[in-house]
PDB file of N, CA and C in Angstrom:
ATOM      1  N   MET A   1      45.378 136.076 108.029  1.00 67.00           N
ATOM      2  CA  MET A   1      46.004 136.384 109.289  1.00 67.00           C
ATOM      3  C   MET A   1      44.928 136.937 110.205  1.00 67.00           C
ATOM      4  N   ARG A   2      45.024 136.563 111.462  1.00 72.00           N
ATOM      5  CA  ARG A   2      44.073 137.027 112.462  1.00 72.00           C
ATOM      6  C   ARG A   2      44.852 137.640 113.616  1.00 72.00           C
ATOM      7  N   ILE A   3      44.417 138.798 114.061  1.00 76.00           N
ATOM      8  CA  ILE A   3      44.982 139.429 115.249  1.00 76.00           C
ATOM      9  C   ILE A   3      43.837 139.595 116.231  1.00 76.00           C
ATOM     10  N   ALA A   4      43.969 138.967 117.398  1.00 76.00           N
ATOM     11  CA  ALA A   4      42.906 139.010 118.407  1.00 76.00           C
ATOM     12  C   ALA A   4      43.416 139.708 119.660  1.00 76.00           C
ATOM     13  N   PHE A   5      42.625 140.649 120.150  1.00 78.00           N
ATOM     14  CA  PHE A   5      42.945 141.355 121.387  1.00 78.00           C
ATOM     15  C   PHE A   5      42.010 140.848 122.470  1.00 78.00           C
ATOM     16  N   ALA A   6      42.574 140.408 123.587  1.00 80.00           N
ATOM     17  CA  ALA A   6      41.774 139.908 124.705  1.00 80.00           C
ATOM     18  C   ALA A   6      42.376 140.440 125.999  1.00 80.00           C
ATOM     19  N   GLY A   7      41.740 141.421 126.581  1.00 79.00           N
ATOM     20  CA  GLY A   7      42.281 142.014 127.805  1.00 79.00           C
ATOM     21  C   GLY A   7      43.628 142.648 127.531  1.00 79.00           C
ATOM     22  N   ALA A   8      44.637 142.212 128.273  1.00 80.00           N
ATOM     23  CA  ALA A   8      45.987 142.767 128.125  1.00 80.00           C
ATOM     24  C   ALA A   8      46.834 141.970 127.148  1.00 80.00           C
ATOM     25  N   GLU A   9      46.253 140.976 126.472  1.00 78.00           N
ATOM     26  CA  GLU A   9      47.028 140.121 125.569  1.00 78.00           C
ATOM     27  C   GLU A   9      46.605 140.298 124.124  1.00 78.00           C
ATOM     28  N   ILE A  10      47.537 139.991 123.236  1.00 76.00           N
ATOM     29  CA  ILE A  10      47.288 140.006 121.802  1.00 76.00           C
ATOM     30  C   ILE A  10      47.738 138.661 121.239  1.00 76.00           C
ATOM     31  N   THR A  11      46.984 138.143 120.270  1.00 76.00           N
ATOM     32  CA  THR A  11      47.351 136.899 119.597  1.00 76.00           C
ATOM     33  C   THR A  11      47.416 137.168 118.101  1.00 76.00           C
ATOM     34  N   VAL A  12      48.514 136.768 117.471  1.00 74.00           N
ATOM     35  CA  VAL A  12      48.683 136.897 116.024  1.00 74.00           C
ATOM     36  C   VAL A  12      48.785 135.485 115.479  1.00 74.00           C
ATOM     37  N   GLU A  13      47.936 135.142 114.504  1.00 70.00           N
ATOM     38  CA  GLU A  13      47.961 133.801 113.941  1.00 70.00           C
ATOM     39  C   GLU A  13      47.564 133.844 112.479  1.00 70.00           C
ATOM     40  N   ASP A  14      47.789 132.735 111.804  1.00 68.00           N
ATOM     41  CA  ASP A  14      47.548 132.702 110.366  1.00 68.00           C
ATOM     42  C   ASP A  14      46.218 132.055 110.001  1.00 68.00           C
ATOM     43  N   GLY A  15      45.255 132.067 110.871  1.00 64.00           N
ATOM     44  CA  GLY A  15      43.948 131.494 110.579  1.00 64.00           C
ATOM     45  C   GLY A  15      43.138 131.362 111.846  1.00 64.00           C
ATOM     46  N   ALA A  16      42.119 130.530 111.791  1.00 63.00           N
ATOM     47  CA  ALA A  16      41.295 130.287 112.970  1.00 63.00           C
ATOM     48  C   ALA A  16      42.131 129.629 114.063  1.00 63.00           C
ATOM     49  N   TRP A  17      41.758 129.830 115.312  1.00 60.00           N
ATOM     50  CA  TRP A  17      42.520 129.326 116.461  1.00 60.00           C
ATOM     51  C   TRP A  17      42.791 127.834 116.353  1.00 60.00           C
ATOM     52  N   ASP A  18      41.806 127.061 115.933  1.00 67.00           N
ATOM     53  CA  ASP A  18      41.952 125.599 115.896  1.00 67.00           C
ATOM     54  C   ASP A  18      42.913 125.110 114.826  1.00 67.00           C
ATOM     55  N   ASP A  19      43.050 125.835 113.718  1.00 72.00           N
ATOM     56  CA  ASP A  19      43.850 125.309 112.609  1.00 72.00           C
ATOM     57  C   ASP A  19      45.018 126.214 112.203  1.00 72.00           C
ATOM     58  N   ALA A  20      45.444 127.103 113.075  1.00 74.00           N
ATOM     59  CA  ALA A  20      46.558 128.002 112.739  1.00 74.00           C
ATOM     60  C   ALA A  20      47.861 127.212 112.618  1.00 74.00           C
ATOM     61  N   ASP A  21      48.683 127.539 111.611  1.00 81.00           N
ATOM     62  CA  ASP A  21      49.987 126.892 111.440  1.00 81.00           C
ATOM     63  C   ASP A  21      51.002 127.431 112.443  1.00 81.00           C
ATOM     64  N   PHE A  22      50.828 128.700 112.821  1.00 83.00           N
ATOM     65  CA  PHE A  22      51.741 129.305 113.793  1.00 83.00           C
ATOM     66  C   PHE A  22      50.984 130.370 114.565  1.00 83.00           C
ATOM     67  N   ARG A  23      51.297 130.491 115.848  1.00 82.00           N
ATOM     68  CA  ARG A  23      50.582 131.407 116.730  1.00 82.00           C
ATOM     69  C   ARG A  23      51.580 132.095 117.664  1.00 82.00           C
ATOM     70  N   VAL A  24      51.465 133.424 117.780  1.00 84.00           N
ATOM     71  CA  VAL A  24      52.252 134.214 118.728  1.00 84.00           C
ATOM     72  C   VAL A  24      51.254 134.854 119.680  1.00 84.00           C
ATOM     73  N   SER A  25      51.437 134.659 120.985  1.00 88.00           N
ATOM     74  CA  SER A  25      50.523 135.292 121.928  1.00 88.00           C
ATOM     75  C   SER A  25      51.288 135.815 123.128  1.00 88.00           C
ATOM     76  N   GLY A  26      50.781 136.888 123.687  1.00 90.00           N
ATOM     77  CA  GLY A  26      51.399 137.535 124.841  1.00 90.00           C
ATOM     78  C   GLY A  26      50.989 138.988 124.894  1.00 90.00           C
ATOM     79  N   ARG A  27      51.544 139.734 125.822  1.00 91.00           N
ATOM     80  CA  ARG A  27      51.250 141.163 125.929  1.00 91.00           C
ATOM     81  C   ARG A  27      51.841 141.877 124.711  1.00 91.00           C
ATOM     82  N   LEU A  28      51.126 142.875 124.234  1.00 87.00           N
ATOM     83  CA  LEU A  28      51.569 143.604 123.042  1.00 87.00           C
ATOM     84  C   LEU A  28      52.979 144.159 123.231  1.00 87.00           C
ATOM     85  N   SER A  29      53.271 144.731 124.388  1.00 91.00           N
ATOM     86  CA  SER A  29      54.605 145.305 124.608  1.00 91.00           C
ATOM     87  C   SER A  29      55.695 144.237 124.532  1.00 91.00           C
ATOM     88  N   HIS A  30      55.402 143.019 124.998  1.00 92.00           N
ATOM     89  CA  HIS A  30      56.381 141.934 124.935  1.00 92.00           C
ATOM     90  C   HIS A  30      56.590 141.466 123.497  1.00 92.00           C
ATOM     91  N   ILE A  31      55.507 141.394 122.723  1.00 88.00           N
ATOM     92  CA  ILE A  31      55.624 140.976 121.319  1.00 88.00           C
ATOM     93  C   ILE A  31      56.400 142.021 120.525  1.00 88.00           C
ATOM     94  N   VAL A  32      56.122 143.297 120.774  1.00 88.00           N
ATOM     95  CA  VAL A  32      56.866 144.366 120.094  1.00 88.00           C
ATOM     96  C   VAL A  32      58.345 144.272 120.447  1.00 88.00           C
ATOM     97  N   HIS A  33      58.653 144.043 121.726  1.00 90.00           N
ATOM     98  CA  HIS A  33      60.055 143.900 122.146  1.00 90.00           C
ATOM     99  C   HIS A  33      60.703 142.723 121.423  1.00 90.00           C
ATOM    100  N   LEU A  34      59.994 141.604 121.319  1.00 89.00           N
ATOM    101  CA  LEU A  34      60.520 140.421 120.627  1.00 89.00           C
ATOM    102  C   LEU A  34      60.842 140.735 119.169  1.00 89.00           C
ATOM    103  N   THR A  35      59.966 141.493 118.512  1.00 86.00           N
ATOM    104  CA  THR A  35      60.181 141.775 117.088  1.00 86.00           C
ATOM    105  C   THR A  35      61.276 142.802 116.842  1.00 86.00           C
ATOM    106  N   THR A  36      61.625 143.588 117.856  1.00 89.00           N
ATOM    107  CA  THR A  36      62.638 144.634 117.647  1.00 89.00           C
ATOM    108  C   THR A  36      64.013 144.262 118.196  1.00 89.00           C
ATOM    109  N   THR A  37      64.146 143.104 118.818  1.00 90.00           N
ATOM    110  CA  THR A  37      65.455 142.687 119.334  1.00 90.00           C
ATOM    111  C   THR A  37      66.361 142.210 118.209  1.00 90.00           C
ATOM    112  N   PRO A  38      67.674 142.369 118.370  1.00 88.00           N
ATOM    113  CA  PRO A  38      68.613 141.838 117.376  1.00 88.00           C
ATOM    114  C   PRO A  38      68.446 140.315 117.272  1.00 88.00           C
ATOM    115  N   LYS A  39      68.485 139.795 116.056  1.00 86.00           N
ATOM    116  CA  LYS A  39      68.235 138.369 115.836  1.00 86.00           C
ATOM    117  C   LYS A  39      69.472 137.662 115.284  1.00 86.00           C
ATOM    118  N   VAL A  40      69.534 136.370 115.554  1.00 87.00           N
ATOM    119  CA  VAL A  40      70.507 135.457 114.963  1.00 87.00           C
ATOM    120  C   VAL A  40      69.705 134.246 114.526  1.00 87.00           C
ATOM    121  N   GLY A  41      69.713 133.952 113.246  1.00 80.00           N
ATOM    122  CA  GLY A  41      68.948 132.812 112.747  1.00 80.00           C
ATOM    123  C   GLY A  41      67.462 132.950 112.973  1.00 80.00           C
ATOM    124  N   GLY A  42      66.962 134.193 113.023  1.00 78.00           N
ATOM    125  CA  GLY A  42      65.537 134.426 113.200  1.00 78.00           C
ATOM    126  C   GLY A  42      65.078 134.446 114.652  1.00 78.00           C
ATOM    127  N   MET A  43      65.972 134.186 115.590  1.00 84.00           N
ATOM    128  CA  MET A  43      65.617 134.195 117.015  1.00 84.00           C
ATOM    129  C   MET A  43      66.442 135.270 117.730  1.00 84.00           C
ATOM    130  N   PRO A  44      65.972 135.741 118.902  1.00 90.00           N
ATOM    131  CA  PRO A  44      66.711 136.780 119.631  1.00 90.00           C
ATOM    132  C   PRO A  44      68.155 136.376 119.906  1.00 90.00           C
ATOM    133  N   ASN A  45      69.059 137.331 119.728  1.00 93.00           N
ATOM    134  CA  ASN A  45      70.491 137.097 119.909  1.00 93.00           C
ATOM    135  C   ASN A  45      70.829 137.047 121.408  1.00 93.00           C
ATOM    136  N   PRO A  46      71.254 135.882 121.923  1.00 95.00           N
ATOM    137  CA  PRO A  46      71.558 135.773 123.353  1.00 95.00           C
ATOM    138  C   PRO A  46      72.816 136.534 123.767  1.00 95.00           C
ATOM    139  N   ALA A  47      73.602 137.008 122.806  1.00 96.00           N
ATOM    140  CA  ALA A  47      74.806 137.775 123.116  1.00 96.00           C
ATOM    141  C   ALA A  47      74.482 139.233 123.428  1.00 96.00           C
ATOM    142  N   ARG A  48      73.250 139.653 123.164  1.00 95.00           N
ATOM    143  CA  ARG A  48      72.829 141.041 123.401  1.00 95.00           C
ATOM    144  C   ARG A  48      71.829 141.086 124.549  1.00 95.00           C
ATOM    145  N   ALA A  49      71.860 142.137 125.342  1.00 95.00           N
ATOM    146  CA  ALA A  49      70.979 142.260 126.516  1.00 95.00           C
ATOM    147  C   ALA A  49      69.507 142.190 126.134  1.00 95.00           C
ATOM    148  N   HIS A  50      69.116 142.883 125.055  1.00 93.00           N
ATOM    149  CA  HIS A  50      67.709 142.852 124.635  1.00 93.00           C
ATOM    150  C   HIS A  50      67.309 141.453 124.166  1.00 93.00           C
ATOM    151  N   GLY A  51      68.227 140.768 123.520  1.00 94.00           N
ATOM    152  CA  GLY A  51      67.961 139.395 123.089  1.00 94.00           C
ATOM    153  C   GLY A  51      67.767 138.467 124.269  1.00 94.00           C
ATOM    154  N   ARG A  52      68.612 138.614 125.295  1.00 95.00           N
ATOM    155  CA  ARG A  52      68.471 137.788 126.508  1.00 95.00           C
ATOM    156  C   ARG A  52      67.150 138.075 127.210  1.00 95.00           C
ATOM    157  N   ALA A  53      66.741 139.342 127.250  1.00 95.00           N
ATOM    158  CA  ALA A  53      65.467 139.694 127.887  1.00 95.00           C
ATOM    159  C   ALA A  53      64.299 139.059 127.136  1.00 95.00           C
ATOM    160  N   ALA A  54      64.346 139.081 125.805  1.00 94.00           N
ATOM    161  CA  ALA A  54      63.284 138.463 125.008  1.00 94.00           C
ATOM    162  C   ALA A  54      63.264 136.952 125.210  1.00 94.00           C
ATOM    163  N   LEU A  55      64.432 136.326 125.245  1.00 95.00           N
ATOM    164  CA  LEU A  55      64.506 134.882 125.485  1.00 95.00           C
ATOM    165  C   LEU A  55      63.985 134.530 126.876  1.00 95.00           C
ATOM    166  N   ALA A  56      64.253 135.384 127.860  1.00 96.00           N
ATOM    167  CA  ALA A  56      63.743 135.149 129.216  1.00 96.00           C
ATOM    168  C   ALA A  56      62.220 135.202 129.230  1.00 96.00           C
ATOM    169  N   ARG A  57      61.629 136.139 128.485  1.00 95.00           N
ATOM    170  CA  ARG A  57      60.163 136.212 128.403  1.00 95.00           C
ATOM    171  C   ARG A  57      59.591 134.959 127.750  1.00 95.00           C
ATOM    172  N   LEU A  58      60.273 134.459 126.739  1.00 93.00           N
ATOM    173  CA  LEU A  58      59.830 133.209 126.105  1.00 93.00           C
ATOM    174  C   LEU A  58      59.917 132.051 127.100  1.00 93.00           C
ATOM    175  N   THR A  59      61.004 131.980 127.846  1.00 95.00           N
ATOM    176  CA  THR A  59      61.215 130.906 128.816  1.00 95.00           C
ATOM    177  C   THR A  59      60.165 130.939 129.917  1.00 95.00           C
ATOM    178  N   ARG A  60      59.810 132.144 130.381  1.00 96.00           N
ATOM    179  CA  ARG A  60      58.809 132.287 131.442  1.00 96.00           C
ATOM    180  C   ARG A  60      57.385 132.101 130.931  1.00 96.00           C
ATOM    181  N   GLY A  61      57.207 131.994 129.617  1.00 95.00           N
ATOM    182  CA  GLY A  61      55.878 131.816 129.051  1.00 95.00           C
ATOM    183  C   GLY A  61      55.101 133.113 128.897  1.00 95.00           C
ATOM    184  N   GLU A  62      55.779 134.250 129.031  1.00 95.00           N
ATOM    185  CA  GLU A  62      55.106 135.539 128.860  1.00 95.00           C
ATOM    186  C   GLU A  62      54.774 135.785 127.387  1.00 95.00           C
ATOM    187  N   ILE A  63      55.566 135.186 126.511  1.00 92.00           N
ATOM    188  CA  ILE A  63      55.297 135.178 125.071  1.00 92.00           C
ATOM    189  C   ILE A  63      55.251 133.715 124.677  1.00 92.00           C
ATOM    190  N   ARG A  64      54.204 133.333 123.969  1.00 91.00           N
ATOM    191  CA  ARG A  64      54.078 131.941 123.540  1.00 91.00           C
ATOM    192  C   ARG A  64      54.159 131.868 122.018  1.00 91.00           C
ATOM    193  N   LEU A  65      55.013 130.975 121.536  1.00 88.00           N
ATOM    194  CA  LEU A  65      55.155 130.701 120.105  1.00 88.00           C
ATOM    195  C   LEU A  65      54.742 129.255 119.906  1.00 88.00           C
ATOM    196  N   ASP A  66      53.641 129.033 119.210  1.00 87.00           N
ATOM    197  CA  ASP A  66      53.121 127.680 119.013  1.00 87.00           C
ATOM    198  C   ASP A  66      52.995 127.379 117.528  1.00 87.00           C
ATOM    199  N   GLY A  67      53.442 126.193 117.128  1.00 87.00           N
ATOM    200  CA  GLY A  67      53.275 125.762 115.753  1.00 87.00           C
ATOM    201  C   GLY A  67      54.595 125.516 115.051  1.00 87.00           C
ATOM    202  N   ASN A  68      54.562 125.622 113.742  1.00 87.00           N
ATOM    203  CA  ASN A  68      55.699 125.357 112.870  1.00 87.00           C
ATOM    204  C   ASN A  68      56.829 126.351 113.146  1.00 87.00           C
ATOM    205  N   ARG A  69      57.959 125.866 113.659  1.00 85.00           N
ATOM    206  CA  ARG A  69      59.066 126.753 114.056  1.00 85.00           C
ATOM    207  C   ARG A  69      59.695 127.482 112.871  1.00 85.00           C
ATOM    208  N   ALA A  70      59.815 126.824 111.730  1.00 87.00           N
ATOM    209  CA  ALA A  70      60.392 127.484 110.553  1.00 87.00           C
ATOM    210  C   ALA A  70      59.502 128.648 110.126  1.00 87.00           C
ATOM    211  N   LEU A  71      58.205 128.426 110.140  1.00 84.00           N
ATOM    212  CA  LEU A  71      57.259 129.486 109.811  1.00 84.00           C
ATOM    213  C   LEU A  71      57.351 130.611 110.846  1.00 84.00           C
ATOM    214  N   GLY A  72      57.550 130.247 112.098  1.00 81.00           N
ATOM    215  CA  GLY A  72      57.693 131.237 113.165  1.00 81.00           C
ATOM    216  C   GLY A  72      58.901 132.131 112.968  1.00 81.00           C
ATOM    217  N   ARG A  73      60.039 131.550 112.593  1.00 81.00           N
ATOM    218  CA  ARG A  73      61.239 132.354 112.337  1.00 81.00           C
ATOM    219  C   ARG A  73      60.999 133.314 111.175  1.00 81.00           C
ATOM    220  N   LYS A  74      60.302 132.846 110.146  1.00 81.00           N
ATOM    221  CA  LYS A  74      59.996 133.715 109.004  1.00 81.00           C
ATOM    222  C   LYS A  74      59.059 134.843 109.424  1.00 81.00           C
ATOM    223  N   LEU A  75      58.083 134.525 110.282  1.00 77.00           N
ATOM    224  CA  LEU A  75      57.165 135.555 110.768  1.00 77.00           C
ATOM    225  C   LEU A  75      57.915 136.600 111.587  1.00 77.00           C
ATOM    226  N   LEU A  76      58.820 136.166 112.461  1.00 76.00           N
ATOM    227  CA  LEU A  76      59.604 137.116 113.253  1.00 76.00           C
ATOM    228  C   LEU A  76      60.456 138.004 112.355  1.00 76.00           C
ATOM    229  N   GLN A  77      61.004 137.441 111.286  1.00 75.00           N
ATOM    230  CA  GLN A  77      61.796 138.242 110.344  1.00 75.00           C
ATOM    231  C   GLN A  77      60.899 139.249 109.633  1.00 75.00           C
ATOM    232  N   LEU A  78      59.683 138.847 109.281  1.00 75.00           N
ATOM    233  CA  LEU A  78      58.740 139.745 108.620  1.00 75.00           C
ATOM    234  C   LEU A  78      58.324 140.873 109.566  1.00 75.00           C
ATOM    235  N   LEU A  79      58.009 140.541 110.812  1.00 71.00           N
ATOM    236  CA  LEU A  79      57.599 141.552 111.782  1.00 71.00           C
ATOM    237  C   LEU A  79      58.733 142.505 112.126  1.00 71.00           C
ATOM    238  N   GLU A  80      59.968 142.057 111.933  1.00 68.00           N
ATOM    239  CA  GLU A  80      61.143 142.873 112.226  1.00 68.00           C
ATOM    240  C   GLU A  80      61.235 144.086 111.304  1.00 68.00           C
ATOM    241  N   LEU A  81      60.649 143.997 110.113  1.00 60.00           N
ATOM    242  CA  LEU A  81      60.696 145.103 109.159  1.00 60.00           C
ATOM    243  C   LEU A  81      59.919 146.247 109.729  1.00 60.00           C
TER     244      LEU A  81
END
């Protein structure tokens, strides 16, 4: 696992940038918010205000999730602990 800090952004990935299976990038505060929101099926719950806010950040591209989606849901569940 690699965690890279660049300016105001943080990137969490499972290897080198070129060959990572899954990558989460965005501002640290946004990633922390994403990991602490109530989840449904591993993704933010749209029925809850915090879940809608996290989904809005994903939609606006403030948080980027790239790669294998199943692995991403598992990573979000792991970070939720």
